[in-house]
Short mmCIF file of N, CA and C and ligand atoms in Angstrom, two decimals:
data_model
loop_
_atom_site.label_atom_id
_atom_site.label_comp_id
_atom_site.label_asym_id
_atom_site.label_seq_id
_atom_site.Cartn_x
_atom_site.Cartn_y
_atom_site.Cartn_z
N UNK A 1 119.77 65.74 79.55
CA UNK A 1 120.24 67.13 79.65
C UNK A 1 119.86 67.69 81.02
N UNK A 2 120.84 68.31 81.69
CA UNK A 2 120.54 68.82 83.03
C UNK A 2 119.80 70.15 82.95
N UNK A 3 118.92 70.37 83.91
CA UNK A 3 118.16 71.62 83.95
C UNK A 3 118.90 72.62 84.83
N UNK A 4 118.48 73.87 84.76
CA UNK A 4 119.10 74.90 85.59
C UNK A 4 118.93 74.55 87.08
N UNK A 5 117.81 73.92 87.44
CA UNK A 5 117.61 73.53 88.85
C UNK A 5 118.68 72.51 89.27
N UNK A 6 118.93 71.51 88.41
CA UNK A 6 119.96 70.50 88.72
C UNK A 6 121.34 71.15 88.81
N UNK A 7 121.63 72.02 87.84
CA UNK A 7 122.97 72.63 87.83
C UNK A 7 123.16 73.52 89.05
N UNK A 8 122.13 74.29 89.40
CA UNK A 8 122.23 75.15 90.59
C UNK A 8 122.40 74.31 91.85
N UNK A 9 121.62 73.22 91.94
CA UNK A 9 121.70 72.35 93.11
C UNK A 9 123.12 71.80 93.26
N UNK A 10 123.73 71.47 92.12
CA UNK A 10 125.09 70.93 92.14
C UNK A 10 126.08 71.99 92.64
N UNK A 11 125.92 73.22 92.14
CA UNK A 11 126.82 74.30 92.58
C UNK A 11 126.63 74.56 94.07
N UNK A 12 125.35 74.60 94.49
CA UNK A 12 125.05 74.87 95.90
C UNK A 12 125.68 73.79 96.79
N UNK A 13 125.55 72.52 96.36
CA UNK A 13 126.14 71.41 97.13
C UNK A 13 127.66 71.61 97.26
N UNK A 14 128.27 72.07 96.17
CA UNK A 14 129.74 72.24 96.19
C UNK A 14 130.15 73.39 97.11
N UNK A 15 129.19 74.25 97.48
CA UNK A 15 129.49 75.40 98.35
C UNK A 15 129.42 75.05 99.83
N UNK A 16 128.98 73.80 100.14
CA UNK A 16 128.96 73.41 101.55
C UNK A 16 130.39 73.42 102.09
N UNK A 17 130.55 73.81 103.34
CA UNK A 17 131.89 73.92 103.91
C UNK A 17 132.61 72.57 103.86
N UNK A 18 131.82 71.49 104.09
CA UNK A 18 132.41 70.13 104.05
C UNK A 18 132.93 69.78 102.66
N UNK A 19 132.41 70.48 101.63
CA UNK A 19 132.85 70.20 100.26
C UNK A 19 133.87 71.24 99.78
N UNK A 20 134.40 72.01 100.71
CA UNK A 20 135.44 72.98 100.35
C UNK A 20 134.93 74.38 100.07
N UNK A 21 133.64 74.65 100.32
CA UNK A 21 133.09 75.99 100.10
C UNK A 21 133.76 77.01 101.02
N UNK A 22 133.95 78.22 100.47
CA UNK A 22 134.66 79.25 101.23
C UNK A 22 133.77 80.48 101.44
N UNK A 23 133.36 80.73 102.70
CA UNK A 23 132.49 81.88 102.99
C UNK A 23 133.10 83.22 102.59
N UNK A 24 134.42 83.26 102.40
CA UNK A 24 135.06 84.52 102.02
C UNK A 24 134.77 84.86 100.56
N UNK A 25 134.51 83.84 99.75
CA UNK A 25 134.35 84.10 98.31
C UNK A 25 132.97 83.70 97.78
N UNK A 26 132.16 83.03 98.61
CA UNK A 26 130.88 82.52 98.12
C UNK A 26 129.71 82.93 99.02
N UNK A 27 128.68 83.52 98.40
CA UNK A 27 127.48 83.91 99.13
C UNK A 27 126.80 82.67 99.74
N UNK A 28 126.74 81.60 98.96
CA UNK A 28 126.06 80.39 99.41
C UNK A 28 126.82 79.77 100.59
N UNK A 29 128.16 79.71 100.49
CA UNK A 29 128.96 79.17 101.60
C UNK A 29 128.75 80.01 102.86
N UNK A 30 128.61 81.32 102.65
CA UNK A 30 128.40 82.21 103.81
C UNK A 30 127.09 81.85 104.50
N UNK A 31 126.04 81.58 103.68
CA UNK A 31 124.75 81.19 104.27
C UNK A 31 124.89 79.86 105.02
N UNK A 32 125.59 78.88 104.41
CA UNK A 32 125.79 77.59 105.07
C UNK A 32 126.55 77.78 106.39
N UNK A 33 127.54 78.68 106.37
CA UNK A 33 128.34 78.90 107.59
C UNK A 33 127.46 79.48 108.70
N UNK A 34 126.49 80.31 108.31
CA UNK A 34 125.61 80.92 109.32
C UNK A 34 124.59 79.90 109.85
N UNK A 35 124.19 78.96 109.00
CA UNK A 35 123.32 77.87 109.47
C UNK A 35 121.83 78.07 109.25
N UNK A 36 121.05 77.16 109.88
CA UNK A 36 119.60 77.07 109.66
C UNK A 36 118.89 78.43 109.75
N UNK A 37 119.09 79.13 110.89
CA UNK A 37 118.30 80.35 111.13
C UNK A 37 118.50 81.39 110.02
N UNK A 38 119.76 81.57 109.58
CA UNK A 38 120.04 82.57 108.54
C UNK A 38 119.38 82.16 107.22
N UNK A 39 119.42 80.88 106.90
CA UNK A 39 118.83 80.39 105.64
C UNK A 39 117.31 80.55 105.69
N UNK A 40 116.72 80.16 106.82
CA UNK A 40 115.25 80.24 106.94
C UNK A 40 114.79 81.70 106.97
N UNK A 41 115.60 82.58 107.57
CA UNK A 41 115.26 84.01 107.59
C UNK A 41 115.22 84.56 106.16
N UNK A 42 116.19 84.13 105.33
CA UNK A 42 116.19 84.59 103.93
C UNK A 42 114.92 84.13 103.21
N UNK A 43 114.49 82.89 103.48
CA UNK A 43 113.27 82.38 102.82
C UNK A 43 112.10 83.28 103.20
N UNK A 44 112.00 83.61 104.50
CA UNK A 44 110.91 84.47 104.97
C UNK A 44 110.95 85.84 104.29
N UNK A 45 112.16 86.41 104.21
CA UNK A 45 112.32 87.73 103.59
C UNK A 45 111.94 87.68 102.11
N UNK A 46 112.46 86.67 101.41
CA UNK A 46 112.21 86.59 99.97
C UNK A 46 110.73 86.30 99.68
N UNK A 47 110.08 85.52 100.55
CA UNK A 47 108.65 85.25 100.37
C UNK A 47 107.87 86.55 100.53
N UNK A 48 108.24 87.32 101.55
CA UNK A 48 107.55 88.60 101.79
C UNK A 48 107.78 89.56 100.62
N UNK A 49 109.05 89.61 100.13
CA UNK A 49 109.35 90.50 99.00
C UNK A 49 108.58 90.08 97.75
N UNK A 50 108.37 88.77 97.58
CA UNK A 50 107.61 88.30 96.42
C UNK A 50 106.15 88.74 96.53
N UNK A 51 105.59 88.61 97.73
CA UNK A 51 104.20 89.03 97.94
C UNK A 51 104.07 90.53 97.69
N UNK A 52 105.04 91.30 98.22
CA UNK A 52 104.97 92.76 98.04
C UNK A 52 105.10 93.14 96.57
N UNK A 53 105.98 92.45 95.83
CA UNK A 53 106.16 92.74 94.39
C UNK A 53 104.87 92.44 93.63
N UNK A 54 104.19 91.35 94.03
CA UNK A 54 102.95 90.99 93.34
C UNK A 54 101.85 92.02 93.64
N UNK A 55 101.79 92.46 94.89
CA UNK A 55 100.78 93.48 95.24
C UNK A 55 101.07 94.78 94.47
N UNK A 56 102.38 95.17 94.44
CA UNK A 56 102.77 96.40 93.73
C UNK A 56 102.45 96.28 92.24
N UNK A 57 102.67 95.07 91.68
CA UNK A 57 102.45 94.88 90.24
C UNK A 57 101.01 95.15 89.85
N UNK A 58 100.09 94.91 90.78
CA UNK A 58 98.68 95.19 90.50
C UNK A 58 98.42 96.69 90.41
N UNK A 59 99.35 97.47 91.03
CA UNK A 59 99.19 98.93 91.01
C UNK A 59 99.98 99.54 89.85
N UNK A 60 101.28 99.11 89.74
CA UNK A 60 102.13 99.77 88.73
C UNK A 60 102.40 98.92 87.48
N UNK A 61 101.88 97.68 87.46
CA UNK A 61 102.03 96.83 86.27
C UNK A 61 103.43 96.28 86.06
N UNK A 62 104.31 96.39 87.10
CA UNK A 62 105.70 95.93 86.95
C UNK A 62 105.81 94.43 87.27
N UNK A 63 105.39 93.59 86.33
CA UNK A 63 105.43 92.14 86.54
C UNK A 63 106.86 91.60 86.59
N UNK A 64 107.82 92.34 86.00
CA UNK A 64 109.21 91.88 85.98
C UNK A 64 109.74 91.75 87.41
N UNK A 65 109.32 92.63 88.28
CA UNK A 65 109.76 92.60 89.69
C UNK A 65 109.26 91.31 90.37
N UNK A 66 108.08 90.83 89.96
CA UNK A 66 107.54 89.59 90.53
C UNK A 66 108.47 88.42 90.16
N UNK A 67 108.87 88.40 88.88
CA UNK A 67 109.79 87.34 88.41
C UNK A 67 111.10 87.37 89.19
N UNK A 68 111.65 88.58 89.33
CA UNK A 68 112.94 88.78 90.00
C UNK A 68 112.88 88.28 91.45
N UNK A 69 111.84 88.67 92.16
CA UNK A 69 111.71 88.28 93.57
C UNK A 69 111.43 86.78 93.70
N UNK A 70 110.64 86.25 92.76
CA UNK A 70 110.33 84.82 92.79
C UNK A 70 111.61 84.01 92.54
N UNK A 71 112.48 84.51 91.66
CA UNK A 71 113.77 83.82 91.42
C UNK A 71 114.60 83.81 92.70
N UNK A 72 114.62 84.94 93.42
CA UNK A 72 115.33 84.98 94.71
C UNK A 72 114.76 83.95 95.68
N UNK A 73 113.42 83.85 95.69
CA UNK A 73 112.75 82.90 96.61
C UNK A 73 113.10 81.46 96.24
N UNK A 74 113.04 81.15 94.94
CA UNK A 74 113.36 79.78 94.50
C UNK A 74 114.82 79.46 94.81
N UNK A 75 115.70 80.43 94.53
CA UNK A 75 117.13 80.22 94.78
C UNK A 75 117.37 79.89 96.26
N UNK A 76 116.81 80.71 97.14
CA UNK A 76 117.03 80.46 98.57
C UNK A 76 116.35 79.18 99.03
N UNK A 77 115.26 78.79 98.36
CA UNK A 77 114.62 77.50 98.68
C UNK A 77 115.57 76.35 98.32
N UNK A 78 116.32 76.52 97.21
CA UNK A 78 117.30 75.47 96.83
C UNK A 78 118.39 75.36 97.89
N UNK A 79 118.81 76.52 98.43
CA UNK A 79 119.83 76.48 99.49
C UNK A 79 119.26 75.76 100.72
N UNK A 80 117.99 76.05 101.05
CA UNK A 80 117.36 75.37 102.19
C UNK A 80 117.26 73.86 101.97
N UNK A 81 116.87 73.46 100.76
CA UNK A 81 116.78 72.03 100.46
C UNK A 81 118.14 71.36 100.67
N UNK A 82 119.21 72.01 100.17
CA UNK A 82 120.56 71.44 100.32
C UNK A 82 120.93 71.34 101.80
N UNK A 83 120.55 72.35 102.56
CA UNK A 83 120.87 72.34 104.00
C UNK A 83 120.25 71.11 104.68
N UNK A 84 119.09 70.67 104.16
CA UNK A 84 118.41 69.50 104.72
C UNK A 84 118.67 68.23 103.90
N UNK A 85 119.73 68.29 103.06
CA UNK A 85 120.12 67.14 102.22
C UNK A 85 118.97 66.64 101.34
N UNK A 86 118.20 67.60 100.83
CA UNK A 86 117.12 67.28 99.90
C UNK A 86 117.47 67.87 98.53
N UNK A 87 116.83 67.36 97.47
CA UNK A 87 117.15 67.84 96.12
C UNK A 87 115.90 68.41 95.46
N UNK A 88 116.11 69.33 94.49
CA UNK A 88 114.95 69.86 93.76
C UNK A 88 114.17 68.73 93.08
N UNK A 89 114.89 67.67 92.65
CA UNK A 89 114.20 66.55 91.99
C UNK A 89 113.15 65.94 92.93
N UNK A 90 113.45 65.90 94.22
CA UNK A 90 112.49 65.33 95.18
C UNK A 90 111.22 66.19 95.26
N UNK A 91 111.39 67.51 95.13
CA UNK A 91 110.21 68.40 95.13
C UNK A 91 109.43 68.15 93.83
N UNK A 92 110.16 68.03 92.71
CA UNK A 92 109.48 67.77 91.43
C UNK A 92 108.74 66.43 91.48
N UNK A 93 109.37 65.44 92.13
CA UNK A 93 108.71 64.13 92.26
C UNK A 93 107.42 64.24 93.07
N UNK A 94 107.46 65.07 94.12
CA UNK A 94 106.26 65.24 94.95
C UNK A 94 105.15 65.93 94.14
N UNK A 95 105.55 66.91 93.32
CA UNK A 95 104.55 67.58 92.46
C UNK A 95 103.98 66.59 91.45
N UNK A 96 104.87 65.73 90.91
CA UNK A 96 104.42 64.73 89.94
C UNK A 96 103.45 63.76 90.60
N UNK A 97 103.74 63.42 91.86
CA UNK A 97 102.86 62.49 92.59
C UNK A 97 101.45 63.09 92.72
N UNK A 98 101.42 64.44 92.87
CA UNK A 98 100.12 65.10 93.07
C UNK A 98 99.40 65.37 91.74
N UNK A 99 100.09 65.12 90.63
CA UNK A 99 99.53 65.46 89.32
C UNK A 99 98.15 64.81 89.15
N UNK A 100 97.19 65.62 88.78
CA UNK A 100 95.85 65.10 88.52
C UNK A 100 95.00 64.95 89.76
N UNK A 101 95.60 65.16 90.95
CA UNK A 101 94.83 65.04 92.19
C UNK A 101 94.31 66.44 92.54
N UNK A 102 93.01 66.62 92.46
CA UNK A 102 92.44 67.93 92.72
C UNK A 102 92.77 68.38 94.14
N UNK A 103 93.18 69.65 94.28
CA UNK A 103 93.48 70.21 95.60
C UNK A 103 92.27 70.13 96.51
N UNK A 104 91.08 70.29 95.94
CA UNK A 104 89.85 70.26 96.75
C UNK A 104 89.57 68.84 97.25
N UNK A 105 89.80 67.86 96.35
CA UNK A 105 89.61 66.45 96.77
C UNK A 105 90.59 66.08 97.85
N UNK A 106 91.86 66.52 97.66
CA UNK A 106 92.91 66.19 98.64
C UNK A 106 92.56 66.78 100.00
N UNK A 107 92.04 68.03 99.98
CA UNK A 107 91.67 68.72 101.22
C UNK A 107 90.53 67.98 101.92
N UNK A 108 89.55 67.55 101.13
CA UNK A 108 88.40 66.83 101.69
C UNK A 108 88.86 65.51 102.31
N UNK A 109 89.80 64.80 101.61
CA UNK A 109 90.29 63.52 102.12
C UNK A 109 91.03 63.74 103.44
N UNK A 110 91.79 64.86 103.51
CA UNK A 110 92.55 65.17 104.73
C UNK A 110 91.58 65.42 105.89
N UNK A 111 90.48 66.15 105.61
CA UNK A 111 89.47 66.43 106.65
C UNK A 111 88.86 65.13 107.15
N UNK A 112 88.54 64.21 106.19
CA UNK A 112 87.97 62.91 106.58
C UNK A 112 88.93 62.16 107.50
N UNK A 113 90.23 62.18 107.11
CA UNK A 113 91.24 61.47 107.92
C UNK A 113 91.28 62.03 109.33
N UNK A 114 91.24 63.39 109.44
CA UNK A 114 91.29 64.04 110.76
C UNK A 114 90.06 63.66 111.57
N UNK A 115 88.88 63.66 110.88
CA UNK A 115 87.63 63.33 111.58
C UNK A 115 87.70 61.88 112.09
N UNK A 116 88.18 60.95 111.24
CA UNK A 116 88.31 59.54 111.64
C UNK A 116 89.25 59.39 112.84
N UNK A 117 90.37 60.15 112.78
CA UNK A 117 91.35 60.06 113.88
C UNK A 117 90.72 60.55 115.18
N UNK A 118 89.93 61.64 115.09
CA UNK A 118 89.27 62.20 116.28
C UNK A 118 88.25 61.21 116.83
N UNK A 119 87.50 60.55 115.93
CA UNK A 119 86.50 59.55 116.34
C UNK A 119 87.18 58.39 117.06
N UNK A 120 88.29 57.91 116.48
CA UNK A 120 89.03 56.79 117.07
C UNK A 120 89.49 57.15 118.48
N UNK A 121 90.01 58.40 118.63
CA UNK A 121 90.50 58.85 119.95
C UNK A 121 89.37 58.86 120.97
N UNK A 122 88.15 59.32 120.49
CA UNK A 122 86.99 59.43 121.38
C UNK A 122 86.62 58.05 121.95
N UNK A 123 86.77 57.01 121.09
CA UNK A 123 86.36 55.67 121.50
C UNK A 123 87.47 54.89 122.21
N UNK A 124 88.69 55.49 122.31
CA UNK A 124 89.80 54.79 123.00
C UNK A 124 89.68 54.91 124.53
N1 LIG B 1 121.12 82.50 91.77
C1 LIG B 1 121.83 83.00 92.65
C2 LIG B 1 121.32 84.10 93.45
N2 LIG B 1 120.13 84.73 93.44
C3 LIG B 1 120.21 85.65 94.42
N3 LIG B 1 121.43 85.63 95.02
C4 LIG B 1 121.94 86.49 96.11
O1 LIG B 1 120.99 86.48 97.15
C5 LIG B 1 121.04 87.71 97.82
C6 LIG B 1 119.62 88.22 97.91
O2 LIG B 1 119.53 88.92 99.02
P1 LIG B 1 118.80 90.34 99.05
O3 LIG B 1 118.01 90.59 97.82
O4 LIG B 1 118.09 90.37 100.33
O5 LIG B 1 120.04 91.29 98.98
P2 LIG B 1 121.13 91.56 100.09
O6 LIG B 1 120.69 92.72 100.87
O7 LIG B 1 122.41 91.66 99.34
O8 LIG B 1 121.14 90.24 101.01
P3 LIG B 1 121.71 90.00 102.47
O9 LIG B 1 122.71 91.07 102.80
O10 LIG B 1 120.51 89.97 103.40
O11 LIG B 1 122.34 88.64 102.40
C7 LIG B 1 121.94 88.66 97.03
O12 LIG B 1 123.20 88.73 97.63
C8 LIG B 1 122.03 87.95 95.68
O13 LIG B 1 123.25 88.16 95.00
C9 LIG B 1 122.15 84.65 94.45
N4 LIG B 1 123.41 84.20 94.69
C10 LIG B 1 123.87 83.17 93.93
N5 LIG B 1 123.11 82.57 92.94
C11 LIG B 1 123.65 81.40 92.18
O14 LIG B 1 124.47 80.66 93.06
C12 LIG B 1 125.74 80.47 92.46
C13 LIG B 1 126.80 80.37 93.54
O15 LIG B 1 126.92 81.63 94.20
P4 LIG B 1 128.18 81.89 95.15
O16 LIG B 1 128.12 80.89 96.22
O17 LIG B 1 128.05 83.31 95.69
O18 LIG B 1 129.39 81.76 94.29
C14 LIG B 1 125.92 81.65 91.50
O19 LIG B 1 126.79 81.34 90.45
C15 LIG B 1 124.49 81.82 90.98
O20 LIG B 1 124.25 80.90 89.94
#
């Protein structure tokens, strides 16, 4: 059974100009026609709006606005993934790969790697 992420990704893919998408009738095609900068600008805007909604929710208790803005952010992230020929499944696979790996352990391992790389450079 396909998920909403798969179905949306499929619709978004069909909106690419190369697949017959029409900027006159489709918001997504319009974004593709504008290109990288317009898509990335939307991600920045939607991320900021999500942060602002979350901050406001702590004051006015309107958690629904957080959901609404987060949906906008996820949606535009799907458009960005399609622009780079990536799929939501690949993001889910990356999350699955990280399953059970503590963020703190991963961070410590990354620091060790950086330290080792710096040591190697010093001795080169
Ligand atoms: N899920 C969405 C979706 N979520 C948000 N949006 C649009 O994203 C935009 C969000 O931008 P803002 O909140 O900043 O509002 P705005 O001021 O209108 O935006 P801009 O003028 O800056 O573009 C709005 O125009 C929303 O309508 C979406 N547009 C489309 N979809 C899905 O994508 C499908 C294909 O859409 P079309 O390509 O338009 O047919 C649709 O059937 C939906 O399933």
